[in-house]
mmCIF file of C-alpha atoms in Angstrom:
data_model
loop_
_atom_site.group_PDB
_atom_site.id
_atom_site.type_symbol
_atom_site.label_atom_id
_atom_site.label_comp_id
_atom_site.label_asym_id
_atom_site.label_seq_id
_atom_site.Cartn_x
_atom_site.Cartn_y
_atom_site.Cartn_z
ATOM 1 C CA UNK A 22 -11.828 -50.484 32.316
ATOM 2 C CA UNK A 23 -12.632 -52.882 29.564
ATOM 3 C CA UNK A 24 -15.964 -52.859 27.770
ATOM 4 C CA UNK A 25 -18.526 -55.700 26.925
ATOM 5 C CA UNK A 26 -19.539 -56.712 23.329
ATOM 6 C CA UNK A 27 -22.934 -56.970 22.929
ATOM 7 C CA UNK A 28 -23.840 -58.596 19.513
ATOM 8 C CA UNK A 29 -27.351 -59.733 18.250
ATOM 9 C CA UNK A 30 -27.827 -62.096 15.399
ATOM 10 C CA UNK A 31 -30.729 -59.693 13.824
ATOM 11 C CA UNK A 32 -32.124 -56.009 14.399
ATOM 12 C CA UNK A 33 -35.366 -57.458 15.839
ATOM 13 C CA UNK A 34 -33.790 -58.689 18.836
ATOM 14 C CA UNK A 35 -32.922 -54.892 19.686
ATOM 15 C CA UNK A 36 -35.702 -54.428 22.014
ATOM 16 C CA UNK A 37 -34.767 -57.663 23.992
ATOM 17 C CA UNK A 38 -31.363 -56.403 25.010
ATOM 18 C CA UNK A 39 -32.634 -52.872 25.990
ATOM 19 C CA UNK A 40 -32.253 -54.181 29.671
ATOM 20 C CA UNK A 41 -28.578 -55.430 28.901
ATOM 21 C CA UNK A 42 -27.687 -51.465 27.855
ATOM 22 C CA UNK A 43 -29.698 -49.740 30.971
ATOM 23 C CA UNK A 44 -27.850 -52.193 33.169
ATOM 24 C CA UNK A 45 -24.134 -51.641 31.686
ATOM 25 C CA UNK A 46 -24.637 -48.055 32.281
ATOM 26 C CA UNK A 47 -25.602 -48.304 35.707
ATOM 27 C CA UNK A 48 -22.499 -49.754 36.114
ATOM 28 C CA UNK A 49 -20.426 -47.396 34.383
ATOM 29 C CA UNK A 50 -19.250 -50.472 31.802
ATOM 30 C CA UNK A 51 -18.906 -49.034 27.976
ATOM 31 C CA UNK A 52 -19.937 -51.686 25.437
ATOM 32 C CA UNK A 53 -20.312 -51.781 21.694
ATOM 33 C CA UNK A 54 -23.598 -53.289 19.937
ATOM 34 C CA UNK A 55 -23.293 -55.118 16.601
ATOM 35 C CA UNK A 56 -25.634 -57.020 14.325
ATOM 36 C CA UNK A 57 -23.649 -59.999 13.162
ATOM 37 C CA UNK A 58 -24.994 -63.241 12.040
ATOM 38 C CA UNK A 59 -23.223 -66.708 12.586
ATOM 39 C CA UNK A 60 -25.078 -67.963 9.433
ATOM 40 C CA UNK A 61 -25.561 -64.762 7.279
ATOM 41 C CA UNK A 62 -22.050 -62.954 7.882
ATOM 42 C CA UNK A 63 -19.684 -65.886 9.427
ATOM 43 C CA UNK A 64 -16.416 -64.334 8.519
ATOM 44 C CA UNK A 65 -17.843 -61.079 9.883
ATOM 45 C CA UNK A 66 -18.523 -62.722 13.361
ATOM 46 C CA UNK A 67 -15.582 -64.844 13.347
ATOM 47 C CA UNK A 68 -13.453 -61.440 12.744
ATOM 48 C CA UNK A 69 -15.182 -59.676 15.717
ATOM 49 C CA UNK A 70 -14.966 -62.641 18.083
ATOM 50 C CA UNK A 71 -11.188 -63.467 17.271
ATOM 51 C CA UNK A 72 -10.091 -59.513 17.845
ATOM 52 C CA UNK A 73 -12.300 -58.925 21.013
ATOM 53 C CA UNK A 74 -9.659 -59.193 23.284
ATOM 54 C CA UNK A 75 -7.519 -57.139 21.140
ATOM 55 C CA UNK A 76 -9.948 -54.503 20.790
ATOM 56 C CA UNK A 77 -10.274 -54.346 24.747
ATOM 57 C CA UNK A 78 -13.690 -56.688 25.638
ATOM 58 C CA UNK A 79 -13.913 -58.434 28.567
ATOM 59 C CA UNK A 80 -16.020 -60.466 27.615
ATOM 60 C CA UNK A 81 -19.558 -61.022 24.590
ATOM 61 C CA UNK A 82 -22.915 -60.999 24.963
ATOM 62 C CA UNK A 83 -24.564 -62.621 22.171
ATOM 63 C CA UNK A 84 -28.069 -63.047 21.486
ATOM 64 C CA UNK A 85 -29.637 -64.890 18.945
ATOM 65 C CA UNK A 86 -33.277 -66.840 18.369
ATOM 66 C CA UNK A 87 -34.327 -69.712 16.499
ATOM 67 C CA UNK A 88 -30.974 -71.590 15.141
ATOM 68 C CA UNK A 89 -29.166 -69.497 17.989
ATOM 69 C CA UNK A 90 -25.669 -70.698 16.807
ATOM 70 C CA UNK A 91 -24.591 -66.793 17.336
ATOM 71 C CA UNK A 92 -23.067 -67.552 20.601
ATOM 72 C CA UNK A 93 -21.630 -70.600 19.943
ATOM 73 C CA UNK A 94 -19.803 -69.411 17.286
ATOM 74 C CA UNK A 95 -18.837 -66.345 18.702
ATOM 75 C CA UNK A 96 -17.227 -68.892 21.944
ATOM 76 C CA UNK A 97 -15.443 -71.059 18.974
ATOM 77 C CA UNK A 98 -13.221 -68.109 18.238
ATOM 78 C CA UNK A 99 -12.534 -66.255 21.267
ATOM 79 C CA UNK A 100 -11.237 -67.648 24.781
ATOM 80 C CA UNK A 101 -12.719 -64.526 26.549
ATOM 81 C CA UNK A 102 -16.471 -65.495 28.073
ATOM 82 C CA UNK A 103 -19.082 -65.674 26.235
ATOM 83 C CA UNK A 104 -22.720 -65.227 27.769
ATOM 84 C CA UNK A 105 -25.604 -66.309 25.209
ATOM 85 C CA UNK A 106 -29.222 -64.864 25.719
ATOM 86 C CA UNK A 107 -31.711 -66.579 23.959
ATOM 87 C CA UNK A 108 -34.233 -64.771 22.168
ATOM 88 C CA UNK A 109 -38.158 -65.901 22.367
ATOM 89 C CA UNK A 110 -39.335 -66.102 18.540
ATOM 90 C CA UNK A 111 -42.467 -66.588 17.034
ATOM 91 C CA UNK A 112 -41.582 -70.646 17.166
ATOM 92 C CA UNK A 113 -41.806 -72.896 19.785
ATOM 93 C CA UNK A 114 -41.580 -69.873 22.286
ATOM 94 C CA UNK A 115 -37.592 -69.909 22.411
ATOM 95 C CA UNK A 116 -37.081 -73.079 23.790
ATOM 96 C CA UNK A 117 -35.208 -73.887 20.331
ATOM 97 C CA UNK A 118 -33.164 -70.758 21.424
ATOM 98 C CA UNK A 119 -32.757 -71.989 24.464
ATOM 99 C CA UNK A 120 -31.579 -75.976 23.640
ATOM 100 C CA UNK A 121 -29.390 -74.458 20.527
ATOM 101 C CA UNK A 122 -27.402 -71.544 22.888
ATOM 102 C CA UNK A 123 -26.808 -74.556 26.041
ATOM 103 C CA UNK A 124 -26.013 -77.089 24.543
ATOM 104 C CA UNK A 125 -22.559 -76.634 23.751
ATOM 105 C CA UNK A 126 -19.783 -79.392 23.092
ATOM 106 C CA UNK A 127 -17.185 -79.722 25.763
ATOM 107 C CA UNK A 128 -14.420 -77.518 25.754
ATOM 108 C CA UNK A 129 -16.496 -74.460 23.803
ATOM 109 C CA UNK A 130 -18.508 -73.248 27.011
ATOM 110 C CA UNK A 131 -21.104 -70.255 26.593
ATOM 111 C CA UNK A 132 -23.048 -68.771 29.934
ATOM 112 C CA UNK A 133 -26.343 -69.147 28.890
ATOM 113 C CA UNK A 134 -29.346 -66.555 30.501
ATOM 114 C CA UNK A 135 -32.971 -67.426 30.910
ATOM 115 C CA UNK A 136 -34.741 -66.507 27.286
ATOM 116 C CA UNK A 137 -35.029 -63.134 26.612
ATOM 117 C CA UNK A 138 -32.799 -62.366 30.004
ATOM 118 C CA UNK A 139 -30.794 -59.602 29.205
ATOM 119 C CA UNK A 140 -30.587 -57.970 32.163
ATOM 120 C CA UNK A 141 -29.204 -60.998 33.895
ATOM 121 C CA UNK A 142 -26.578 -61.497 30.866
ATOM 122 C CA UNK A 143 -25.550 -57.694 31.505
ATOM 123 C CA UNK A 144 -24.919 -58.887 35.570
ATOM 124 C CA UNK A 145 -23.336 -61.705 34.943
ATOM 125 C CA UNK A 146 -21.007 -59.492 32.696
ATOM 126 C CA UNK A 147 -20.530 -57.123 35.648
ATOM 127 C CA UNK A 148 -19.640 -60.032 37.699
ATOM 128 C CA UNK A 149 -17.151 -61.438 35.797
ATOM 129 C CA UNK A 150 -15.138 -58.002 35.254
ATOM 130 C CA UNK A 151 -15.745 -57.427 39.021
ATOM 131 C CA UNK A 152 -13.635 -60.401 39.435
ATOM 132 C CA UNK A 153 -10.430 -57.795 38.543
ATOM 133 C CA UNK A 154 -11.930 -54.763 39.669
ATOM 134 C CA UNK A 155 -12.455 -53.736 43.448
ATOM 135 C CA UNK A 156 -14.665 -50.613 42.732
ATOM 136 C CA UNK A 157 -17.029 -52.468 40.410
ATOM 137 C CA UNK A 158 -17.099 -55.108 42.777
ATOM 138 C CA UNK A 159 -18.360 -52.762 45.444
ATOM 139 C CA UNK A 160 -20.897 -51.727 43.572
ATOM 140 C CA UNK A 161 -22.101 -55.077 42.476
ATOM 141 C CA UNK A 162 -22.396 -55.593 46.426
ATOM 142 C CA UNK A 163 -24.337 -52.273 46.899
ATOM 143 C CA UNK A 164 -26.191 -53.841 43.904
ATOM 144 C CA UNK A 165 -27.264 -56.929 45.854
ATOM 145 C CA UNK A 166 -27.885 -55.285 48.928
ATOM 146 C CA UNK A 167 -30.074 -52.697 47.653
ATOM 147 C CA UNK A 168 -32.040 -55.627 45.905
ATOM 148 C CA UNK A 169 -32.591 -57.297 49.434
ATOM 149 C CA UNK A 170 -33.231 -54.230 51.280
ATOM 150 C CA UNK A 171 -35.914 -53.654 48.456
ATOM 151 C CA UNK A 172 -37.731 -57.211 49.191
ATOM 152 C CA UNK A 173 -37.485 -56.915 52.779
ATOM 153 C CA UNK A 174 -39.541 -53.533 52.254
ATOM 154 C CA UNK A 175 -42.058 -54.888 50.251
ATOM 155 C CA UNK A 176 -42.097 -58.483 52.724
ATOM 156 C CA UNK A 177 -42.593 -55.716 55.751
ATOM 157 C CA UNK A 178 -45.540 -54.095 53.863
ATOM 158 C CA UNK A 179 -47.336 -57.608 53.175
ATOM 159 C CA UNK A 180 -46.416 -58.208 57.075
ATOM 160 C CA UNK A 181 -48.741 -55.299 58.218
ATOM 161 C CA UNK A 182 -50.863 -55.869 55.736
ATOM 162 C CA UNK A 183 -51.606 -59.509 56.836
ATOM 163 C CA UNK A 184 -52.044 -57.980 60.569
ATOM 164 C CA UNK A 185 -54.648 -55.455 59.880
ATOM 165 C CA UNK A 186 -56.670 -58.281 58.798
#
């Protein structure tokens, strides 16, 4: 199976793609983490994105805050998906995170995730290798259906709940 690249434009944004590694494992999906920085180590990050598929990635997860070009970048030298998370700084409470990861020129697309959404950058990563693979698909199903058997649980509780009233 191939493995998922997850790359982070600083150290501090560690703790933001904790749910990214939890969910990969679930899965069974290896990945690599990196600290590389589109503006502080360019070549660096152009290297890694240009080799990914070489190196066996599926796809990169790239996360990134203020400026947020990591992704972008990353999507310039690669033509294996690309799914940018943006990370919530201390500044205008990610939404520059958010506008610099989306808005992409045509023809260099990036997947972009709610701000701080790991966890959803990590399924959508699942999804797209699921795509190729019948036994990660399955689970990605068993995923889903799980989820909805878990909400109509909880709906059933608020149900009984509302007729005891």
């Amino acid at each position: 199976m191939k493995k998922v690249a997850i790359i982070m434009g600083s150290d501090s944004d560690l703790p933001v793609l904790k749910p990214a590694f939890r969910t990969l494992e679930k899965f069974g999906i290896e990945y690599t983490v990196k600290v590389l920085s589109a503006h502080r180590t360019p070549d660096q990050a152009a290297d890694f994105s240009k080799n990914a598929k070489a190196n066996g990635y599926a796809c990169l997860i790239c996360a990134a805050g203020k400026a947020a070009h990591l992704a972008g970048v990353m999507a310039a030298h690669t033509a294996l998906p690309v799914i940018g998370i943006p990370v919530k700084s201390s500044t205008m409470d990610g939404l520059d995170s958010l506008l610099s990861t989306v808005q992409m020129p045509k023809g260099v697309p990036v997947a972009t995730v709610a701000i701080d959404g790991a966890e959803n950058a990590a399924l959508l990563a699942v999804q797209m290798m699921a795509i190729s693979d019948e036994e990660l698909y399955n689970k990605f199903v068993e995923y889903k259906e799980k989820m909805a058997s878990d909400i109509l649980e909880k709906d059933a509780k608020i149900q009984q709940l509302a007729e005891e009233k």
